[in-house]
PDB file of C-alpha atoms in Angstrom:
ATOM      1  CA  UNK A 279       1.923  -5.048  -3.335  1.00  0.00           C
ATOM      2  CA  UNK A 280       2.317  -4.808  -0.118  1.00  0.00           C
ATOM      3  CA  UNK A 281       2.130  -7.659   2.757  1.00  0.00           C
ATOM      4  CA  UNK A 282       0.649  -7.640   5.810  1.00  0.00           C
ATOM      5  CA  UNK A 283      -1.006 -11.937   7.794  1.00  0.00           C
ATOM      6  CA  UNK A 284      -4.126 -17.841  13.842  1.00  0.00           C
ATOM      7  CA  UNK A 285      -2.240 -18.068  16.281  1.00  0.00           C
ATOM      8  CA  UNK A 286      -3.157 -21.754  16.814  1.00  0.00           C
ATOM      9  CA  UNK A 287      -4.626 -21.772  20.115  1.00  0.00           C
ATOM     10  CA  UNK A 288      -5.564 -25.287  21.467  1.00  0.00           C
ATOM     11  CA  UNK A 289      -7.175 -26.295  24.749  1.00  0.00           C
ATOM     12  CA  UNK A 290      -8.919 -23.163  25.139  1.00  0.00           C
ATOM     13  CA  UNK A 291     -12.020 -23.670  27.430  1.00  0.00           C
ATOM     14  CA  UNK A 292     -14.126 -20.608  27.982  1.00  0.00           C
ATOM     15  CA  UNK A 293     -16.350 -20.249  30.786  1.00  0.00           C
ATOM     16  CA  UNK A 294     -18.235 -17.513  29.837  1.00  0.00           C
ATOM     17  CA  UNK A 295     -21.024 -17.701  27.251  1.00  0.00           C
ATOM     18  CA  UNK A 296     -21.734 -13.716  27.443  1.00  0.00           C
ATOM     19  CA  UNK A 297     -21.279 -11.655  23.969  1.00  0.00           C
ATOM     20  CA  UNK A 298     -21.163  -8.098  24.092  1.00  0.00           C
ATOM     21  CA  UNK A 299     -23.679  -5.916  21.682  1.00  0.00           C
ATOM     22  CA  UNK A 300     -21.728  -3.070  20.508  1.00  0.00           C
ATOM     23  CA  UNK A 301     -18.841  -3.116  17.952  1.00  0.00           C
ATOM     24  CA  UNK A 302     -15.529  -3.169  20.275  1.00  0.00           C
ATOM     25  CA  UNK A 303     -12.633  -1.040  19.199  1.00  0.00           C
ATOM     26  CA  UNK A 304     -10.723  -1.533  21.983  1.00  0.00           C
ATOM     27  CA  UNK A 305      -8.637  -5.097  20.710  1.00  0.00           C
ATOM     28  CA  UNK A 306      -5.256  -6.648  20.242  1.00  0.00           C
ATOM     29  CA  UNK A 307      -5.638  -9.791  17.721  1.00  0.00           C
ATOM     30  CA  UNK A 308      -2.350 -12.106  16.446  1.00  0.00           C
ATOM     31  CA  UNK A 309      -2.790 -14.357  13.847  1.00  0.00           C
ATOM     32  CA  UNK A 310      -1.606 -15.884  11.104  1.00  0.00           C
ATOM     33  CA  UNK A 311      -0.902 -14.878   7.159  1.00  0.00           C
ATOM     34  CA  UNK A 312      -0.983 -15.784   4.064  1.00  0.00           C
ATOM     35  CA  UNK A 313       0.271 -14.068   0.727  1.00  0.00           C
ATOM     36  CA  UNK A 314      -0.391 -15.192  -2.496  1.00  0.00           C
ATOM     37  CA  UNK A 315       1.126 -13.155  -5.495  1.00  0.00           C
ATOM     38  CA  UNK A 316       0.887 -13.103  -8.676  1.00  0.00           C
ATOM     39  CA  UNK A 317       4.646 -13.341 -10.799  1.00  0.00           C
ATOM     40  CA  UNK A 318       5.560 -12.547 -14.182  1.00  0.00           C
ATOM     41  CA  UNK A 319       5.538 -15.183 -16.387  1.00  0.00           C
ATOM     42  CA  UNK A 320       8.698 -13.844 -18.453  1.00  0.00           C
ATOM     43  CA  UNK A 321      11.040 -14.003 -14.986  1.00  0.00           C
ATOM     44  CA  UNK A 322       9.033 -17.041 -14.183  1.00  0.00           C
ATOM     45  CA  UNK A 323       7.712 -19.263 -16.329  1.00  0.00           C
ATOM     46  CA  UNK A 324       4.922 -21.851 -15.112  1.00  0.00           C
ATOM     47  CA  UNK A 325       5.544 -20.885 -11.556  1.00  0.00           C
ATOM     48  CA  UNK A 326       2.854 -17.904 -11.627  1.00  0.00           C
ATOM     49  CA  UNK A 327       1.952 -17.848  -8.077  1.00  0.00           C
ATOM     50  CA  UNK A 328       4.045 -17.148  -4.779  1.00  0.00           C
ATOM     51  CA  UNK A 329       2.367 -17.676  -1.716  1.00  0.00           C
ATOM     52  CA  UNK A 330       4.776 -17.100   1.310  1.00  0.00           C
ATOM     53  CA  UNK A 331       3.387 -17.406   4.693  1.00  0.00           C
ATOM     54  CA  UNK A 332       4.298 -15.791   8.411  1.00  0.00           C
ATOM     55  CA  UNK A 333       2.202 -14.122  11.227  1.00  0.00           C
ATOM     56  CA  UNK A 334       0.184 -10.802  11.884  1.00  0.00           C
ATOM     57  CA  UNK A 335      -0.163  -8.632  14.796  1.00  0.00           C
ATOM     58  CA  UNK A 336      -3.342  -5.611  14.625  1.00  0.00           C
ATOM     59  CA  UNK A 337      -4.708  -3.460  17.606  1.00  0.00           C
ATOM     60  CA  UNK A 338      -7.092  -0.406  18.410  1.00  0.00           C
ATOM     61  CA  UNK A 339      -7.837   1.999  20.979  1.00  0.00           C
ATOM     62  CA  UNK A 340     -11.017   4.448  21.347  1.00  0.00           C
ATOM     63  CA  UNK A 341      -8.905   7.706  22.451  1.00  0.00           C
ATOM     64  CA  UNK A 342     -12.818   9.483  22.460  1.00  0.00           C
ATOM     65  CA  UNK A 343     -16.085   8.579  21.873  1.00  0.00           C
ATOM     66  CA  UNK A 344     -15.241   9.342  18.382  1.00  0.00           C
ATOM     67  CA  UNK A 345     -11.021   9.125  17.609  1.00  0.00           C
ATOM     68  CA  UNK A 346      -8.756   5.973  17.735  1.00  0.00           C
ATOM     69  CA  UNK A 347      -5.271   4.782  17.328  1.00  0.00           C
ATOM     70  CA  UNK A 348      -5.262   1.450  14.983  1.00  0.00           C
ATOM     71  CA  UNK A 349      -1.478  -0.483  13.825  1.00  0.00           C
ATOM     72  CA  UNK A 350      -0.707  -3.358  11.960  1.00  0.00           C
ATOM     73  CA  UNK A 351       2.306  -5.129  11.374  1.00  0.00           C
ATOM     74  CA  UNK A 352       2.664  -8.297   9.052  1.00  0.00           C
ATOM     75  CA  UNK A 353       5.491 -10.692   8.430  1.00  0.00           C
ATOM     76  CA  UNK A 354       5.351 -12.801   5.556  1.00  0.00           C
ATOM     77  CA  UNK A 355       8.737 -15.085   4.506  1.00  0.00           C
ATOM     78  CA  UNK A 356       9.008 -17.952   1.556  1.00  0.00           C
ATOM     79  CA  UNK A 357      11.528 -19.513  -0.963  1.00  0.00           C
ATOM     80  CA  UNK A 358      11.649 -18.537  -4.538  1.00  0.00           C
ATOM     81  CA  UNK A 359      13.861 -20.937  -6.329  1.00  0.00           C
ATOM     82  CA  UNK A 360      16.616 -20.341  -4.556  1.00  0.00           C
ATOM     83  CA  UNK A 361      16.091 -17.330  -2.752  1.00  0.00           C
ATOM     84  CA  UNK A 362      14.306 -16.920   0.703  1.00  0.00           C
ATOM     85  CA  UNK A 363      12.027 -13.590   0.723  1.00  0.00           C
ATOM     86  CA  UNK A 364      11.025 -11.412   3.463  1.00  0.00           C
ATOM     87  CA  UNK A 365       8.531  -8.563   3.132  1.00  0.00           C
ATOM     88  CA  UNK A 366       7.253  -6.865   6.541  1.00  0.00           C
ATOM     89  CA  UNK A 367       4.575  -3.803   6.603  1.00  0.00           C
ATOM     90  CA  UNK A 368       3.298  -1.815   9.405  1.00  0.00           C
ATOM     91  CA  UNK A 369       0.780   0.617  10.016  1.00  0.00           C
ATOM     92  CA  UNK A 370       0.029   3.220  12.409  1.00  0.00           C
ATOM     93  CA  UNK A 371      -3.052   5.314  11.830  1.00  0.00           C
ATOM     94  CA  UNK A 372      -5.737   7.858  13.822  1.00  0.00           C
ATOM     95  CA  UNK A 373      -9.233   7.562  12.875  1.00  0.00           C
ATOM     96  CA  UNK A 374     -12.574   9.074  13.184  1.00  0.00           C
ATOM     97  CA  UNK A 375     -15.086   6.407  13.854  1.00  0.00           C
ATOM     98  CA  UNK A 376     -19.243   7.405  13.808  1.00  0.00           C
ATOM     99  CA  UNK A 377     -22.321   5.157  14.230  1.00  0.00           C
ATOM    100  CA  UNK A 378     -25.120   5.449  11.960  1.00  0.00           C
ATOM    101  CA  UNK A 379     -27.249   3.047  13.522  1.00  0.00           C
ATOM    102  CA  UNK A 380     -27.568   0.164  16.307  1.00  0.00           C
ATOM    103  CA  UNK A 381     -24.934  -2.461  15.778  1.00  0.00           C
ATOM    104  CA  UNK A 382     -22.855  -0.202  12.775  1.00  0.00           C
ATOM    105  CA  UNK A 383     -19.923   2.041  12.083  1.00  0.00           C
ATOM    106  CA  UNK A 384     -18.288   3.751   9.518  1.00  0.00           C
ATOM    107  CA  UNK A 385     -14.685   5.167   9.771  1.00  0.00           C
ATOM    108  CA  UNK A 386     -12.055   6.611   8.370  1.00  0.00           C
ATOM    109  CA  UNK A 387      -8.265   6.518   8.852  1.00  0.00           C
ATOM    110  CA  UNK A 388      -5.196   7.623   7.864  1.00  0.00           C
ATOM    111  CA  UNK A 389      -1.442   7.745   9.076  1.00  0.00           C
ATOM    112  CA  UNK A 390       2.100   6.159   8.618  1.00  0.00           C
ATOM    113  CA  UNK A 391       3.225   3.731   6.594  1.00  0.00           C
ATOM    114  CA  UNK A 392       6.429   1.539   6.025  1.00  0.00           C
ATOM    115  CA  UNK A 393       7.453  -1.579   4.426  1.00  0.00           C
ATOM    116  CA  UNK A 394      10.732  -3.711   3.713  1.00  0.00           C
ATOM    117  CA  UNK A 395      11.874  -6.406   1.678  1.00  0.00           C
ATOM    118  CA  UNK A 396      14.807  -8.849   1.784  1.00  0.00           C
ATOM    119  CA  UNK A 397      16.272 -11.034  -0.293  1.00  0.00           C
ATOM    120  CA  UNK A 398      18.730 -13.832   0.673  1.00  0.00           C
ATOM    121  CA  UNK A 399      20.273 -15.391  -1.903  1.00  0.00           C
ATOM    122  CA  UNK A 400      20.835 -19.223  -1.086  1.00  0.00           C
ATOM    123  CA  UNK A 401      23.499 -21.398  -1.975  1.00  0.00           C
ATOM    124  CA  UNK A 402      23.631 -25.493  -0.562  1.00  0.00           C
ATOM    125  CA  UNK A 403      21.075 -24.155   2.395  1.00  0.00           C
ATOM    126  CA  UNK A 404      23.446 -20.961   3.841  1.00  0.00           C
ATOM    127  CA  UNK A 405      22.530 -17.285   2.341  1.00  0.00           C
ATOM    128  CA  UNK A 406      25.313 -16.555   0.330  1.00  0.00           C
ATOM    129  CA  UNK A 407      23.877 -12.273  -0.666  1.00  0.00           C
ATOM    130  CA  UNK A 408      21.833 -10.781   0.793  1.00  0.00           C
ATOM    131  CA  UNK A 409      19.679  -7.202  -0.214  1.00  0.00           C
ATOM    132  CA  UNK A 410      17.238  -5.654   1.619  1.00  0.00           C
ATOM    133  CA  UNK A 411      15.062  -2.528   0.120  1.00  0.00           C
ATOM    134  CA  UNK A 412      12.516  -0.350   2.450  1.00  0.00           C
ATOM    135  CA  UNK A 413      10.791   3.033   2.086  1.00  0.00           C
ATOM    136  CA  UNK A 414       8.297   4.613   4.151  1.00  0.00           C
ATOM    137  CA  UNK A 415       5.070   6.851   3.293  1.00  0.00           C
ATOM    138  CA  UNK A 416       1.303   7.091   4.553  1.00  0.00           C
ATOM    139  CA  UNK A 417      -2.114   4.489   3.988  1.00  0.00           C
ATOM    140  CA  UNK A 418      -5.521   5.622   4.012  1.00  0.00           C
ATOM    141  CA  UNK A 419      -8.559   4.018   4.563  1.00  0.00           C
ATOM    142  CA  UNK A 420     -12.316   4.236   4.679  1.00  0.00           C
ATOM    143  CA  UNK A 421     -15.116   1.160   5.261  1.00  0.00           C
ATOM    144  CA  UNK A 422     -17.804   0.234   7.639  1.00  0.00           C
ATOM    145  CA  UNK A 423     -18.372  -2.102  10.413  1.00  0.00           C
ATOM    146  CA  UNK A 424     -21.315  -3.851  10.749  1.00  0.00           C
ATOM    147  CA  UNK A 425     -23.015  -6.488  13.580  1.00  0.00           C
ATOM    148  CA  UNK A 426     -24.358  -9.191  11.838  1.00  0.00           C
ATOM    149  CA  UNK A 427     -25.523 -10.841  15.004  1.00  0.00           C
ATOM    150  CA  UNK A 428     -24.370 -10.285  18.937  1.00  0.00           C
ATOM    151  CA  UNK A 429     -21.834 -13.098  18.117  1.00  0.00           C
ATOM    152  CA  UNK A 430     -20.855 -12.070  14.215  1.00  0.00           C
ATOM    153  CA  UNK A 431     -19.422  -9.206  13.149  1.00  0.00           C
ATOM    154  CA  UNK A 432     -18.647  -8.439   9.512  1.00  0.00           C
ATOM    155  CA  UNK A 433     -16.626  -4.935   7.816  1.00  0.00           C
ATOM    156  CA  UNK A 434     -15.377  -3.887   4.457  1.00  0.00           C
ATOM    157  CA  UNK A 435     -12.935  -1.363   3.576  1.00  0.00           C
ATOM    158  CA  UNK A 436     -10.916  -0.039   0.545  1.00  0.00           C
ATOM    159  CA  UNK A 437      -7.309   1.409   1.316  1.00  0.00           C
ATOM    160  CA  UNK A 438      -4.779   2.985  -0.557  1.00  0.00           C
ATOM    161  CA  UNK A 439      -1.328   2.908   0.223  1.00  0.00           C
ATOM    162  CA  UNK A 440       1.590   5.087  -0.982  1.00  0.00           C
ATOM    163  CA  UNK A 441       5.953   4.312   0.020  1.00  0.00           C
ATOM    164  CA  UNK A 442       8.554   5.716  -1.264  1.00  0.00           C
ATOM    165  CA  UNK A 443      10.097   3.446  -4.302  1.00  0.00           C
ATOM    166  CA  UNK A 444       7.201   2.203  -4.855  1.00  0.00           C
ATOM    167  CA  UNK A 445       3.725   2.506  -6.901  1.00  0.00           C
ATOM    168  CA  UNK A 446       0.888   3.580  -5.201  1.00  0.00           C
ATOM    169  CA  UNK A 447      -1.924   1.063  -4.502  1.00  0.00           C
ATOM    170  CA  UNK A 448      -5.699   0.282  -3.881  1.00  0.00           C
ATOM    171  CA  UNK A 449      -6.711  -2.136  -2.042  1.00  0.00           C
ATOM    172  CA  UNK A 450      -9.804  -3.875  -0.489  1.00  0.00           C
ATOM    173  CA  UNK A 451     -10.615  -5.681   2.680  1.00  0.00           C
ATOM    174  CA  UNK A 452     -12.610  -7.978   4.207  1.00  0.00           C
ATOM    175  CA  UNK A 453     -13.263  -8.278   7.635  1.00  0.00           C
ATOM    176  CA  UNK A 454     -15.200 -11.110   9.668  1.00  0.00           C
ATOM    177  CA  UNK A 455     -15.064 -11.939  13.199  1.00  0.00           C
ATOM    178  CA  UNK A 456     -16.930 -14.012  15.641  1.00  0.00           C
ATOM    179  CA  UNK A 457     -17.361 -13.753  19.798  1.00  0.00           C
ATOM    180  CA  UNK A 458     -16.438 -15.983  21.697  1.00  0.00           C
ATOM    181  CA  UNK A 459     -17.649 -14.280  24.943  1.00  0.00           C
ATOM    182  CA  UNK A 460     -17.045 -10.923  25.766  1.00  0.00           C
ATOM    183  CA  UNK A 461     -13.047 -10.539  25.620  1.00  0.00           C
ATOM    184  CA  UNK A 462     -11.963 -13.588  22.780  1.00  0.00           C
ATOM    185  CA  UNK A 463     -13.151 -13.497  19.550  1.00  0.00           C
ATOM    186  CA  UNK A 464     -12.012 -15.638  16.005  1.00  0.00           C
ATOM    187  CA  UNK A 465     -11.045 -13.066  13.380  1.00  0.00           C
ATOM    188  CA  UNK A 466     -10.295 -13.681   9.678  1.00  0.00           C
ATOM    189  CA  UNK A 467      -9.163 -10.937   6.858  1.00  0.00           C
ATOM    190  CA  UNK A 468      -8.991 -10.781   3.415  1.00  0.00           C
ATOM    191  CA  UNK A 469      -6.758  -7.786   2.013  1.00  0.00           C
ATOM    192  CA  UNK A 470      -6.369  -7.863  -1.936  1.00  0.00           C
ATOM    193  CA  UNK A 471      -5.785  -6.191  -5.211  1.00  0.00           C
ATOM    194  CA  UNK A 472      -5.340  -7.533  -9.193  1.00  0.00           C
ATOM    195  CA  UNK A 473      -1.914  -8.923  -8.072  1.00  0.00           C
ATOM    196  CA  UNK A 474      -2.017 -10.002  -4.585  1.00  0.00           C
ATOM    197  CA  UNK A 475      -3.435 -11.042  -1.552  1.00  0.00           C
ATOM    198  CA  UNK A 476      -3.192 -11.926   1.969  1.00  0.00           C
ATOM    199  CA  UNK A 477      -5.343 -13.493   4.545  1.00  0.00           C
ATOM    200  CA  UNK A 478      -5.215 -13.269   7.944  1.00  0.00           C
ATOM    201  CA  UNK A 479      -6.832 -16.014  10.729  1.00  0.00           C
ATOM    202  CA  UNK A 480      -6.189 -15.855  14.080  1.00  0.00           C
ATOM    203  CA  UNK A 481      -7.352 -14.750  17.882  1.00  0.00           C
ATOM    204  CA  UNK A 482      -8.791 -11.572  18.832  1.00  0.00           C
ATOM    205  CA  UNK A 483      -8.828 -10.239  22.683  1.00  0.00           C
ATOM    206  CA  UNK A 484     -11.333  -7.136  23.746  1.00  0.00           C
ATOM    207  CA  UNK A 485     -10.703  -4.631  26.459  1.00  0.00           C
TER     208      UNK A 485
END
């Protein structure tokens, strides 16, 4: 599967109180991610979980009342025995958002889609190989938005993604995200199929 995700943000005093009461899809959040993936046992034995970690970057703009531009890029790194892995995705996709009553959306997207991988083969702490794979190809992806509360907001979404070298996949999200005032909010995602998974916490800012 594919990878994609808190900034850690201390000291942050907001004057503010105010919460807005429409969903916002003008943002740019940063956070950060979380993979955990599921290995074969007959490469590797007891160790049957990988779980490398890096940061997340995700942002939207309302082009009409109806059309947006969304991306997403993730960077995940982490050692495997003695090899340090890199996979990075990004996104970039134009959707067609409606509202179908006070305080939700639905949507649907679709655009490009690429992802790498790199593997540096270690030897007394200095990368003695190194490979790198990538491919390119297009994501899809459908789901709703909904306003729990002026303050909570809470989405789902299932997304397929197909790159070139690689098998096609299905995935499904979770979304929540809480205001802060009316420009910061706290997001966290959940993105996941049968064999991985990667969630994203971090710092959201509305425009």
């Amino acid at each position: 599967m594919r990878f994609q995700y808190l900034i850690c943000t201390a000291g942050l005093l907001l004057a503010s109180s105010a919460t807005a009461d429409t969903i916002s899809w003008n943002s740019f959040s940063a956070g950060y991610a979380k993979a955990n993936i599921k290995l074969d046992a007959a490469d590797f034995g007891d160790r049957s979980r990988f779980k490398p970690d890096g940061w997340q970057l995700q942002g939207s703009y309302l082009l009409t009342e109806q059309l947006y531009l969304r991306g997403r890029y993730d960077r995940v790194t982490g050692d495997l025995l003695n090899v340090r892995v890199k996979s990075e995705q990004s996104w970039v996709s134009l959707g067609l958002r409606q509202q179908v009553m006070s305080g939700m959306d639905t949507f649907f997207e679709g655009g490009y889609a690429k992802e790498s991988a790199s593997s540096d083969i270690l030897f007394m702490d200095d990368i003695a190989l190194r490979f790198r794979d990538s491919g390119s190809g297009y994501q899809l992806g459908a789901g709703v938005r909904y306003l729990a509360t002026p303050e909570l907001e809470l989405g789902a979404a299932l997304r397929h993604v197909n790159v070139s070298g690689l098998d096609s996949s299905t995935l499904a999200e979770l979304h929540a995200s809480y205001r802060l005032n009316t420009q910061f909010a706290l997001y966290s995602n959940f993105l996941f199929d049968s064999d991985a998974s990667i969630l994203g916490v971090g710092l959201s800012f509305h425009f």
